[in-house]
Amino acid sequence: MEDAERKMQFLFALRSRGVTDARVLTAMEGVDRKAFVTGFFTDRAYEDMPLPIACGQTISQPSVVGLMTQALDVAPRDKVLEIGTGSGYQAAILSHLARRVYTVDRHKRLVQAAQAIFDAQGLVNITAMTADGSRGLVEQAPFDRILVTAAAEDPPGPLLAQLRVGGIMVLPVGQSDTVQALIRVTRTEAGFDYQELRAVRFVPLVEGLGQD
């Protein structure tokens, strides 16, 4: 099957799984997932499934990426923090929607590989760095939007503190890798509103830096 046909099926699969926001679909159409998948799995880049990447991590299922991005409701002037760079695929999509994207990962090897792809694709509004994502990025706070691509038992306090009033954070929460829920947190003048979106499965959010 030709890549063009695979991409058409890819977009159809996104729509059929609930990704209906036009801006999100356009961004996902403009970011070739194949560029972020290496080795044996490149032939499966347009399938709606998670795939393994280096450092024991995964590139998320495209429909989940789309639904998380849609729930984040990114505006063109927003400054976004992503926790868990991974392959860089999610950050690349966010870069088409936001003014500025900061993405952090505990694995230096992943950040370097993602940065090389960002450079090759001319995505100049992404800043990628190696850091302990559970602590956020205090020096750039507050953020309009925060996206976490690893599961914690509860939304981390440092990340909640770095979300501006009116801002939105989307993240998976759960006490095990089998029972997790994707939630959206909106910061209000009075505190935080929580909305449960759907069941998901993500790798755990780990404190500290990876051993690369």
Coordinates of N, CA and C in Angstrom, one line a residue:
M1 N 0.8 -1.2 0.0 CA 0.0 0.0 0.0 C 0.9 1.3 0.0
E2 N 0.5 2.2 -0.8 CA 1.3 3.5 -0.9 C 1.1 4.3 0.4
D3 N 2.1 5.1 0.7 CA 2.1 5.9 1.9 C 0.9 6.9 1.9
A4 N 0.6 7.4 0.7 CA -0.5 8.4 0.6 C -1.9 7.7 1.0
E5 N -2.0 6.5 0.6 CA -3.3 5.8 0.9 C -3.3 5.4 2.4
R6 N -2.1 5.1 2.9 CA -2.0 4.8 4.4 C -2.4 6.0 5.2
K7 N -1.9 7.2 4.8 CA -2.2 8.4 5.5 C -3.7 8.7 5.4
M8 N -4.3 8.5 4.3 CA -5.8 8.7 4.2 C -6.5 7.8 5.2
Q9 N -6.1 6.5 5.3 CA -6.7 5.6 6.3 C -6.4 6.0 7.7
F10 N -5.2 6.5 7.9 CA -4.8 7.0 9.2 C -5.7 8.1 9.7
L11 N -6.0 9.1 8.8 CA -6.9 10.2 9.2 C -8.3 9.7 9.4
F12 N -8.7 8.8 8.6 CA -10.1 8.2 8.8 C -10.2 7.5 10.1
A13 N -9.1 6.8 10.5 CA -9.1 6.1 11.8 C -9.2 7.1 12.9
L14 N -8.5 8.2 12.8 CA -8.6 9.2 13.9 C -10.0 9.8 14.0
R15 N -10.6 10.1 12.9 CA -12.0 10.6 13.0 C -13.0 9.6 13.6
S16 N -12.8 8.3 13.2 CA -13.7 7.3 13.7 C -13.5 7.0 15.1
R17 N -12.4 7.4 15.7 CA -12.2 7.2 17.1 C -12.4 8.5 18.0
G18 N -13.0 9.5 17.3 CA -13.4 10.7 18.1 C -12.6 11.9 18.0
V19 N -11.5 11.9 17.1 CA -10.7 13.1 16.9 C -11.4 13.9 15.8
T20 N -12.1 14.9 16.2 CA -13.0 15.6 15.2 C -12.6 17.1 15.1
D21 N -11.7 17.6 16.0 CA -11.3 19.0 15.9 C -10.5 19.2 14.6
A22 N -10.9 20.2 13.8 CA -10.3 20.4 12.5 C -8.8 20.8 12.6
R23 N -8.5 21.7 13.6 CA -7.1 22.1 13.8 C -6.2 21.0 14.2
V24 N -6.7 20.1 15.0 CA -5.9 18.9 15.5 C -5.7 18.0 14.3
L25 N -6.7 17.7 13.5 CA -6.6 16.8 12.4 C -5.6 17.4 11.3
T26 N -5.7 18.7 11.1 CA -4.8 19.3 10.2 C -3.3 19.2 10.7
A27 N -3.1 19.4 12.0 CA -1.8 19.3 12.5 C -1.3 17.9 12.4
M28 N -2.1 16.9 12.7 CA -1.7 15.5 12.6 C -1.5 15.1 11.2
E29 N -2.2 15.7 10.2 CA -2.0 15.4 8.8 C -0.6 15.9 8.4
G30 N -0.2 17.1 9.0 CA 1.0 17.7 8.6 C 2.3 17.2 9.3
V31 N 2.1 16.3 10.3 CA 3.3 15.7 11.0 C 3.3 14.2 10.6
D32 N 4.3 13.8 9.9 CA 4.4 12.4 9.4 C 4.9 11.5 10.6
R33 N 4.1 10.7 11.1 CA 4.5 9.8 12.2 C 5.6 8.9 11.8
K34 N 5.8 8.6 10.6 CA 6.9 7.7 10.1 C 8.2 8.3 10.4
A35 N 8.3 9.6 10.5 CA 9.6 10.2 10.8 C 10.1 10.0 12.3
F36 N 9.1 9.6 13.1 CA 9.4 9.4 14.5 C 9.5 7.9 14.9
V37 N 9.3 7.0 14.0 CA 9.4 5.6 14.2 C 10.6 5.0 13.5
T38 N 11.4 4.3 14.2 CA 12.6 3.8 13.6 C 12.6 2.3 13.5
G39 N 13.6 1.8 12.7 CA 13.8 0.4 12.6 C 12.7 -0.5 12.1
F40 N 12.5 -1.6 12.8 CA 11.6 -2.6 12.3 C 10.1 -2.1 12.3
F41 N 9.8 -1.1 13.0 CA 8.4 -0.7 13.1 C 8.0 0.4 12.2
T42 N 8.9 0.8 11.3 CA 8.5 1.9 10.4 C 7.3 1.6 9.5
D43 N 7.2 0.3 9.1 CA 6.1 -0.1 8.3 C 4.7 0.0 9.0
R44 N 4.8 0.1 10.3 CA 3.5 0.2 11.1 C 3.2 1.6 11.6
A45 N 3.9 2.6 11.0 CA 3.8 4.0 11.5 C 2.4 4.5 11.4
Y46 N 1.7 4.1 10.4 CA 0.3 4.7 10.2 C -0.8 3.8 10.8
E47 N -0.4 2.8 11.6 CA -1.4 2.0 12.3 C -1.7 2.7 13.6
D48 N -3.0 2.5 14.0 CA -3.4 3.1 15.3 C -3.0 2.3 16.5
M49 N -1.8 2.3 16.8 CA -1.3 1.4 17.9 C 0.0 2.1 18.4
P50 N 0.3 1.9 19.7 CA 1.5 2.3 20.3 C 2.7 1.5 19.8
L51 N 3.9 2.1 19.7 CA 5.0 1.3 19.2 C 6.2 1.6 20.1
P52 N 7.1 0.6 20.3 CA 8.3 0.8 21.1 C 9.3 1.7 20.5
I53 N 9.9 2.5 21.4 CA 11.0 3.4 21.0 C 12.2 3.1 22.0
A54 N 13.2 3.8 21.9 CA 14.4 3.6 22.7 C 14.1 3.9 24.2
C55 N 15.0 3.4 25.1 CA 14.9 3.7 26.5 C 13.7 3.1 27.2
G56 N 13.1 2.0 26.6 CA 12.0 1.3 27.2 C 10.7 2.1 27.1
Q57 N 10.6 3.1 26.2 CA 9.4 4.0 26.1 C 8.6 3.6 24.9
T58 N 7.5 4.3 24.7 CA 6.7 4.1 23.5 C 6.3 5.4 22.8
I59 N 6.0 5.3 21.5 CA 5.3 6.4 20.8 C 3.8 6.0 20.9
S60 N 3.0 6.9 21.4 CA 1.6 6.7 21.8 C 0.8 6.4 20.5
Q61 N -0.3 5.7 20.8 CA -1.3 5.4 19.8 C -1.8 6.7 19.2
P62 N -1.8 6.9 17.9 CA -2.2 8.2 17.3 C -3.6 8.7 17.7
S63 N -4.6 7.8 17.9 CA -5.9 8.3 18.3 C -5.8 8.8 19.7
V64 N -5.0 8.3 20.6 CA -4.9 8.8 21.9 C -4.1 10.1 21.9
V65 N -3.1 10.2 21.0 CA -2.4 11.5 20.8 C -3.4 12.6 20.4
G66 N -4.3 12.2 19.4 CA -5.3 13.2 18.9 C -6.3 13.6 20.0
L67 N -6.8 12.6 20.8 CA -7.8 12.9 21.8 C -7.2 13.7 22.9
M68 N -5.9 13.5 23.3 CA -5.3 14.3 24.3 C -5.1 15.7 23.8
T69 N -4.6 15.8 22.6 CA -4.4 17.2 22.0 C -5.7 17.9 21.9
Q70 N -6.8 17.2 21.5 CA -8.1 17.8 21.4 C -8.6 18.3 22.7
A71 N -8.4 17.5 23.8 CA -8.8 17.9 25.1 C -8.0 19.0 25.7
L72 N -6.8 19.2 25.2 CA -6.0 20.3 25.7 C -6.4 21.7 25.1
D73 N -7.1 21.7 24.0 CA -7.8 22.9 23.4 C -6.7 24.0 23.3
V74 N -5.7 23.7 22.6 CA -4.6 24.7 22.4 C -5.0 25.9 21.5
A75 N -4.7 27.1 22.0 CA -4.9 28.3 21.2 C -3.6 28.7 20.5
P76 N -3.7 29.5 19.4 CA -2.5 29.9 18.7 C -1.4 30.6 19.5
R77 N -1.9 31.4 20.5 CA -0.9 32.2 21.3 C -0.4 31.5 22.6
D78 N -0.8 30.2 22.7 CA -0.5 29.5 24.0 C 1.0 29.1 24.1
K79 N 1.4 29.0 25.4 CA 2.7 28.5 25.7 C 2.4 27.1 26.4
V80 N 3.0 26.1 25.8 CA 2.6 24.7 26.2 C 3.9 24.0 26.8
L81 N 3.7 23.3 27.9 CA 4.7 22.4 28.5 C 4.3 21.0 28.3
E82 N 5.2 20.2 27.7 CA 4.9 18.7 27.5 C 5.9 18.0 28.4
I83 N 5.4 17.1 29.2 CA 6.2 16.2 30.1 C 6.3 14.9 29.4
G84 N 7.5 14.5 29.0 CA 7.7 13.2 28.4 C 7.8 13.4 26.8
T85 N 9.0 13.8 26.4 CA 9.2 14.0 25.0 C 9.1 12.8 24.2
G86 N 9.6 11.7 24.7 CA 9.6 10.4 23.9 C 10.2 10.6 22.6
S87 N 9.4 10.2 21.5 CA 9.9 10.2 20.2 C 9.9 11.7 19.6
G88 N 9.1 12.6 20.3 CA 9.0 13.9 19.8 C 7.7 14.1 18.9
Y89 N 7.0 13.1 18.7 CA 5.8 13.2 17.8 C 4.7 14.1 18.4
Q90 N 4.4 13.9 19.7 CA 3.4 14.8 20.3 C 3.8 16.3 20.3
A91 N 5.1 16.5 20.6 CA 5.6 17.9 20.6 C 5.5 18.5 19.2
A92 N 5.8 17.7 18.2 CA 5.7 18.2 16.8 C 4.3 18.7 16.5
I93 N 3.3 17.9 16.9 CA 1.9 18.2 16.6 C 1.5 19.5 17.4
L94 N 1.9 19.6 18.6 CA 1.6 20.8 19.4 C 2.3 22.0 18.8
S95 N 3.4 21.8 18.2 CA 4.1 23.0 17.6 C 3.3 23.6 16.5
H96 N 2.4 22.9 15.8 CA 1.6 23.4 14.8 C 0.4 24.1 15.3
L97 N 0.1 24.0 16.6 CA -1.1 24.6 17.3 C -0.8 25.7 18.2
A98 N 0.4 25.8 18.8 CA 0.7 26.7 19.8 C 1.8 27.7 19.4
R99 N 2.0 28.8 20.2 CA 3.0 29.7 19.9 C 4.4 29.1 20.3
R100 N 4.5 28.4 21.4 CA 5.7 27.9 21.9 C 5.5 26.6 22.7
V101 N 6.4 25.6 22.4 CA 6.3 24.4 23.1 C 7.6 24.1 23.8
Y102 N 7.5 23.8 25.1 CA 8.6 23.3 25.9 C 8.4 21.8 26.2
T103 N 9.3 21.0 25.8 CA 9.1 19.6 26.1 C 10.3 19.0 26.8
V104 N 10.1 18.3 27.9 CA 11.2 17.7 28.7 C 11.0 16.2 28.8
D105 N 12.2 15.6 28.9 CA 12.2 14.1 29.1 C 13.4 13.8 30.0
R106 N 13.3 12.7 30.8 CA 14.4 12.3 31.7 C 15.5 11.6 31.0
H107 N 15.2 11.2 29.7 CA 16.2 10.5 28.9 C 16.9 11.4 27.9
K108 N 18.1 11.6 28.1 CA 18.9 12.5 27.2 C 18.9 12.0 25.8
R109 N 19.0 10.7 25.7 CA 19.1 10.1 24.3 C 17.8 10.4 23.5
L110 N 16.7 10.3 24.2 CA 15.4 10.6 23.5 C 15.3 12.1 23.1
V111 N 15.7 12.9 24.0 CA 15.7 14.4 23.7 C 16.6 14.7 22.5
Q112 N 17.8 14.1 22.5 CA 18.7 14.4 21.4 C 18.1 13.9 20.0
A113 N 17.5 12.7 20.0 CA 16.9 12.2 18.8 C 15.7 13.0 18.3
A114 N 14.9 13.4 19.3 CA 13.7 14.3 18.9 C 14.2 15.6 18.4
Q115 N 15.2 16.2 19.0 CA 15.7 17.5 18.6 C 16.2 17.4 17.2
A116 N 16.9 16.3 16.8 CA 17.4 16.2 15.4 C 16.2 16.2 14.4
I117 N 15.1 15.6 14.8 CA 13.9 15.6 13.9 C 13.3 17.0 13.8
F118 N 13.2 17.6 15.0 CA 12.6 19.0 15.0 C 13.5 19.9 14.1
D119 N 14.8 19.8 14.2 CA 15.7 20.6 13.3 C 15.5 20.3 11.9
A120 N 15.4 19.0 11.6 CA 15.2 18.6 10.2 C 13.9 19.1 9.6
Q121 N 12.9 19.2 10.4 CA 11.6 19.6 9.9 C 11.3 21.1 10.1
G122 N 12.3 21.8 10.6 CA 12.2 23.3 10.8 C 11.2 23.7 11.8
L123 N 11.1 22.9 12.9 CA 10.1 23.2 13.9 C 10.8 24.1 15.0
V124 N 10.9 25.3 14.7 CA 11.8 26.2 15.5 C 11.1 26.7 16.8
N125 N 9.8 26.4 17.0 CA 9.1 26.9 18.2 C 9.1 25.9 19.3
I126 N 9.9 24.8 19.2 CA 10.0 23.8 20.2 C 11.3 23.9 20.9
T127 N 11.3 23.9 22.2 CA 12.5 23.8 23.1 C 12.5 22.5 23.8
A128 N 13.5 21.6 23.5 CA 13.5 20.3 24.1 C 14.7 20.2 25.0
M129 N 14.5 19.7 26.2 CA 15.5 19.6 27.2 C 15.4 18.3 28.1
T130 N 16.5 17.9 28.6 CA 16.6 16.8 29.5 C 16.4 17.4 30.9
A131 N 15.3 16.9 31.6 CA 15.0 17.3 32.9 C 14.1 16.3 33.6
D132 N 13.9 16.5 34.9 CA 13.0 15.7 35.7 C 11.6 16.3 35.5
G133 N 10.8 15.6 34.6 CA 9.5 16.2 34.3 C 8.5 16.3 35.4
S134 N 8.7 15.5 36.5 CA 7.7 15.6 37.6 C 7.8 17.0 38.3
R135 N 9.0 17.7 38.1 CA 9.1 19.0 38.7 C 8.7 20.1 37.8
G136 N 8.4 19.8 36.5 CA 7.9 20.8 35.6 C 9.1 21.7 35.1
L137 N 8.8 22.9 34.8 CA 9.9 23.8 34.3 C 9.6 25.2 34.9
V138 N 10.0 25.4 36.1 CA 9.7 26.6 36.9 C 10.1 27.9 36.2
E139 N 11.3 27.8 35.5 CA 11.8 29.1 34.9 C 11.0 29.6 33.8
Q140 N 10.1 28.8 33.2 CA 9.3 29.2 32.1 C 7.8 29.3 32.5
A141 N 7.5 29.0 33.7 CA 6.1 29.1 34.2 C 5.6 30.5 34.3
P142 N 4.3 30.8 34.3 CA 3.2 29.8 34.1 C 3.0 29.4 32.7
F143 N 2.3 28.3 32.5 CA 2.0 27.8 31.2 C 0.5 27.8 31.0
D144 N 0.1 28.1 29.7 CA -1.3 28.1 29.3 C -1.8 26.6 29.3
R145 N -1.0 25.7 28.8 CA -1.4 24.3 28.7 C -0.2 23.4 29.1
I146 N -0.6 22.3 29.8 CA 0.4 21.3 30.2 C -0.1 19.9 29.8
L147 N 0.7 19.2 29.1 CA 0.4 17.8 28.7 C 1.4 16.9 29.2
V148 N 0.9 15.8 29.9 CA 1.7 14.9 30.6 C 1.5 13.5 29.9
T149 N 2.6 12.9 29.4 CA 2.4 11.7 28.6 C 3.0 10.5 29.4
A150 N 2.9 10.5 30.7 CA 3.2 9.4 31.6 C 2.3 9.5 32.8
A151 N 2.0 8.3 33.4 CA 0.9 8.3 34.4 C 1.5 8.5 35.8
A152 N 0.8 9.3 36.6 CA 1.1 9.5 38.0 C -0.1 9.1 38.8
E153 N 0.1 8.8 40.1 CA -1.0 8.4 41.0 C -2.0 9.6 41.1
D154 N -1.4 10.8 41.1 CA -2.2 12.0 41.2 C -1.5 13.1 40.4
P155 N -2.3 14.1 39.9 CA -1.6 15.2 39.2 C -0.5 15.8 40.1
P156 N 0.8 15.8 39.6 CA 1.9 16.3 40.4 C 1.7 17.8 40.8
G157 N 1.9 18.1 42.1 CA 1.7 19.4 42.7 C 2.5 20.5 42.0
P158 N 3.8 20.2 41.6 CA 4.6 21.2 40.9 C 4.0 21.6 39.6
L159 N 3.4 20.7 38.9 CA 2.8 21.0 37.6 C 1.5 21.8 37.8
L160 N 0.7 21.4 38.7 CA -0.5 22.2 39.0 C -0.1 23.6 39.3
A161 N 1.0 23.8 40.1 CA 1.4 25.2 40.5 C 1.9 26.0 39.3
Q162 N 2.3 25.3 38.2 CA 2.9 26.0 37.0 C 1.8 26.3 36.0
L163 N 0.6 25.9 36.2 CA -0.5 26.2 35.3 C -1.2 27.5 35.6
R164 N -1.3 28.4 34.6 CA -1.9 29.7 34.9 C -3.4 29.5 35.2
V165 N -4.0 30.5 35.8 CA -5.5 30.5 36.0 C -6.1 30.6 34.6
G166 N -7.1 29.7 34.4 CA -7.7 29.5 33.1 C -7.0 28.5 32.2
G167 N -5.9 28.0 32.7 CA -5.1 27.0 31.9 C -5.6 25.6 32.1
I168 N -5.2 24.7 31.2 CA -5.7 23.3 31.2 C -4.5 22.4 31.2
M169 N -4.6 21.3 32.0 CA -3.6 20.2 31.9 C -4.3 18.9 31.6
V170 N -3.8 18.1 30.7 CA -4.3 16.8 30.4 C -3.2 15.8 30.7
L171 N -3.7 14.8 31.5 CA -2.7 13.7 31.9 C -3.4 12.4 32.3
P172 N -2.7 11.3 32.2 CA -3.2 10.1 32.7 C -2.9 9.9 34.2
V173 N -3.8 9.4 35.0 CA -3.6 9.2 36.4 C -4.0 7.7 36.7
G174 N -3.4 7.1 37.6 CA -3.7 5.8 38.0 C -2.6 5.1 38.9
Q175 N -3.0 4.2 39.7 CA -2.1 3.5 40.6 C -1.4 2.3 40.0
S176 N -1.7 1.9 38.8 CA -1.0 0.8 38.2 C -1.0 1.0 36.7
D177 N -0.3 0.2 36.0 CA -0.3 0.3 34.5 C -1.5 -0.3 33.8
T178 N -2.4 -0.9 34.6 CA -3.6 -1.5 34.1 C -4.8 -0.7 34.3
V179 N -4.8 0.2 35.3 CA -6.0 1.0 35.6 C -5.6 2.5 35.6
Q180 N -5.8 3.1 34.5 CA -5.5 4.6 34.4 C -6.7 5.3 33.7
A181 N -6.8 6.5 34.1 CA -7.8 7.4 33.5 C -7.2 8.6 32.9
L182 N -7.6 9.1 31.8 CA -7.1 10.3 31.2 C -8.0 11.4 31.8
I183 N -7.4 12.4 32.4 CA -8.2 13.5 33.0 C -7.8 14.9 32.5
R184 N -8.7 15.8 32.5 CA -8.4 17.2 32.2 C -8.6 18.0 33.4
V185 N -7.6 18.8 33.8 CA -7.6 19.7 34.9 C -7.7 21.1 34.4
T186 N -8.6 21.9 34.9 CA -8.7 23.3 34.6 C -8.5 24.1 35.8
R187 N -7.5 25.0 35.8 CA -7.3 25.9 36.9 C -8.2 27.1 36.9
T188 N -8.9 27.3 38.0 CA -9.9 28.4 38.1 C -9.4 29.3 39.3
E189 N -10.0 30.5 39.4 CA -9.7 31.4 40.5 C -9.9 30.7 41.9
A190 N -10.8 29.7 41.9 CA -11.1 29.1 43.2 C -10.3 27.8 43.4
G191 N -9.6 27.3 42.4 CA -8.9 26.0 42.6 C -8.8 25.3 41.3
F192 N -9.1 24.0 41.3 CA -8.9 23.1 40.2 C -10.2 22.3 39.9
D193 N -10.6 22.3 38.7 CA -11.7 21.4 38.3 C -11.2 20.2 37.5
Y194 N -11.7 19.0 37.9 CA -11.2 17.8 37.3 C -12.3 17.1 36.4
Q195 N -12.0 16.7 35.3 CA -12.9 15.9 34.4 C -12.3 14.7 33.9
E196 N -12.9 13.5 34.1 CA -12.4 12.3 33.6 C -12.8 12.0 32.2
L197 N -11.9 11.7 31.3 CA -12.2 11.6 29.9 C -12.4 10.2 29.4
R198 N -11.4 9.3 29.7 CA -11.5 7.9 29.2 C -10.4 7.1 29.8
A199 N -10.5 5.8 29.7 CA -9.5 4.9 30.2 C -8.3 4.8 29.2
V200 N -7.1 4.8 29.7 CA -5.8 4.8 28.9 C -4.8 3.9 29.6
R201 N -3.7 3.7 28.9 CA -2.5 3.0 29.5 C -1.3 3.7 29.0
F202 N -0.5 4.2 30.0 CA 0.7 4.9 29.7 C 1.8 4.4 30.7
V203 N 3.1 4.6 30.3 CA 4.2 4.3 31.1 C 4.2 5.2 32.4
P204 N 4.7 4.8 33.5 CA 4.7 5.6 34.7 C 5.5 6.8 34.6
L205 N 5.1 7.9 35.3 CA 5.9 9.1 35.5 C 6.9 8.8 36.5
V206 N 8.2 8.9 36.2 CA 9.3 8.6 37.1 C 10.1 9.8 37.4
E207 N 10.4 10.0 38.7 CA 11.2 11.1 39.1 C 12.7 10.9 38.8
G208 N 13.4 12.0 38.6 CA 14.9 11.9 38.4 C 15.2 11.8 36.9
L209 N 16.5 11.6 36.6 CA 16.9 11.6 35.2 C 17.2 10.1 34.8
G210 N 17.1 9.8 33.5 CA 17.3 8.4 33.1 C 18.8 8.1 33.0
Q211 N 19.1 6.8 33.0 CA 20.5 6.4 32.9 C 20.8 6.1 31.4
D212 N 21.2 7.1 30.6 CA 21.4 6.9 29.2 C 22.9 6.5 29.0

